Amino acid sequence: MIRRPPRSTPKPSSAASDVYKRQGAGHDAQMFAPNCPTAMIFVPSKDGISHNVKEFTEKKHIQAGANVLLQMLLNNSEEIL
């Protein structure tokens, strides 16, 4: 991510950090980006393994990622609607 979404300021916890950086991942976001503001929320996977049957993410990290999305929606609901 190049910049934080406006007014989105979830509190970092032991499961989530306030890290915003450019990633090589694209997924569907690269298709939407030319048409609308786009961001991706990343959560850590055990040993950095992703897109693999061995991928595992702890529940606390999944909850932290979901909370980042929830807080962004709540903090920006006037702009979204």
Tab-separated table of C-alpha atoms in Angstrom:
chain	number	residue	atom	x	y	z
A	1	MET	CA	0.000	0.000	0.000
A	2	ILE	CA	1.359	3.352	-0.891
A	3	ARG	CA	-0.695	5.379	1.565
A	4	ARG	CA	-3.125	4.764	4.391
A	5	PRO	CA	-6.837	5.154	3.588
A	6	PRO	CA	-8.162	8.501	4.878
A	7	ARG	CA	-8.992	8.674	8.616
A	8	SER	CA	-8.249	4.963	9.006
A	9	THR	CA	-6.259	4.646	12.200
A	10	PRO	CA	-6.752	1.253	13.869
A	11	LYS	CA	-4.666	0.821	16.987
A	12	PRO	CA	-1.743	-1.582	16.454
A	13	SER	CA	-1.740	-4.632	18.704
A	14	SER	CA	0.567	-7.571	19.227
A	15	ALA	CA	-1.221	-9.227	16.299
A	16	ALA	CA	-1.182	-6.235	13.956
A	17	SER	CA	1.390	-3.595	13.237
A	18	ASP	CA	1.135	-0.160	11.696
A	19	VAL	CA	3.110	-1.149	8.599
A	20	TYR	CA	2.171	0.219	5.201
A	21	LYS	CA	4.348	-0.754	2.283
A	22	ARG	CA	4.378	-1.602	-1.376
A	23	GLN	CA	3.785	-5.321	-1.985
A	24	GLY	CA	4.264	-7.508	-5.029
A	25	ALA	CA	0.829	-9.043	-4.530
A	26	GLY	CA	-1.892	-7.984	-6.924
A	27	HIS	CA	-4.865	-10.308	-6.847
A	28	ASP	CA	-8.152	-8.638	-7.764
A	29	ALA	CA	-6.904	-5.321	-6.402
A	30	GLN	CA	-4.814	-4.695	-9.511
A	31	MET	CA	-7.954	-4.945	-11.638
A	32	PHE	CA	-9.909	-2.467	-9.496
A	33	ALA	CA	-7.086	0.025	-8.862
A	34	PRO	CA	-7.430	1.927	-12.169
A	35	ASN	CA	-11.112	2.568	-11.369
A	36	CYS	CA	-11.286	3.173	-7.622
A	37	PRO	CA	-9.140	3.515	-4.490
A	38	THR	CA	-7.803	0.071	-3.642
A	39	ALA	CA	-5.896	-1.437	-0.730
A	40	MET	CA	-5.063	-4.889	0.564
A	41	ILE	CA	-4.840	-6.067	4.162
A	42	PHE	CA	-2.085	-8.580	4.827
A	43	VAL	CA	-1.877	-10.920	7.799
A	44	PRO	CA	1.138	-13.078	8.614
A	45	SER	CA	1.190	-16.764	7.755
A	46	LYS	CA	3.332	-19.285	9.629
A	47	ASP	CA	6.831	-19.413	8.136
A	48	GLY	CA	5.733	-16.915	5.455
A	49	ILE	CA	3.994	-19.647	3.459
A	50	SER	CA	0.969	-18.485	1.462
A	51	HIS	CA	-1.121	-19.821	-1.430
A	52	ASN	CA	-0.130	-23.319	-0.396
A	53	VAL	CA	-1.827	-26.196	1.442
A	54	LYS	CA	0.697	-25.652	4.266
A	55	GLU	CA	-0.464	-22.061	4.783
A	56	PHE	CA	-1.585	-21.339	8.355
A	57	THR	CA	-2.578	-18.062	9.975
A	58	GLU	CA	-3.292	-17.791	13.680
A	59	LYS	CA	-6.812	-16.771	14.680
A	60	LYS	CA	-5.514	-13.631	16.436
A	61	HIS	CA	-3.929	-12.432	13.173
A	62	ILE	CA	-7.119	-13.112	11.193
A	63	GLN	CA	-9.115	-11.187	13.807
A	64	ALA	CA	-6.633	-8.303	13.683
A	65	GLY	CA	-6.907	-8.123	9.881
A	66	ALA	CA	-10.699	-8.207	10.048
A	67	ASN	CA	-10.604	-5.436	12.664
A	68	VAL	CA	-8.464	-3.259	10.378
A	69	LEU	CA	-11.141	-3.648	7.673
A	70	LEU	CA	-13.980	-2.968	10.134
A	71	GLN	CA	-12.316	0.161	11.529
A	72	MET	CA	-11.582	1.477	8.031
A	73	LEU	CA	-15.243	1.002	7.070
A	74	LEU	CA	-16.508	2.633	10.259
A	75	ASN	CA	-14.053	5.537	10.076
A	76	ASN	CA	-14.791	6.200	6.406
A	77	SER	CA	-18.486	5.292	6.196
A	78	GLU	CA	-19.548	8.820	5.201
A	79	GLU	CA	-17.084	8.784	2.291
A	80	ILE	CA	-18.100	5.245	1.260
A	81	LEU	CA	-21.872	5.865	1.250
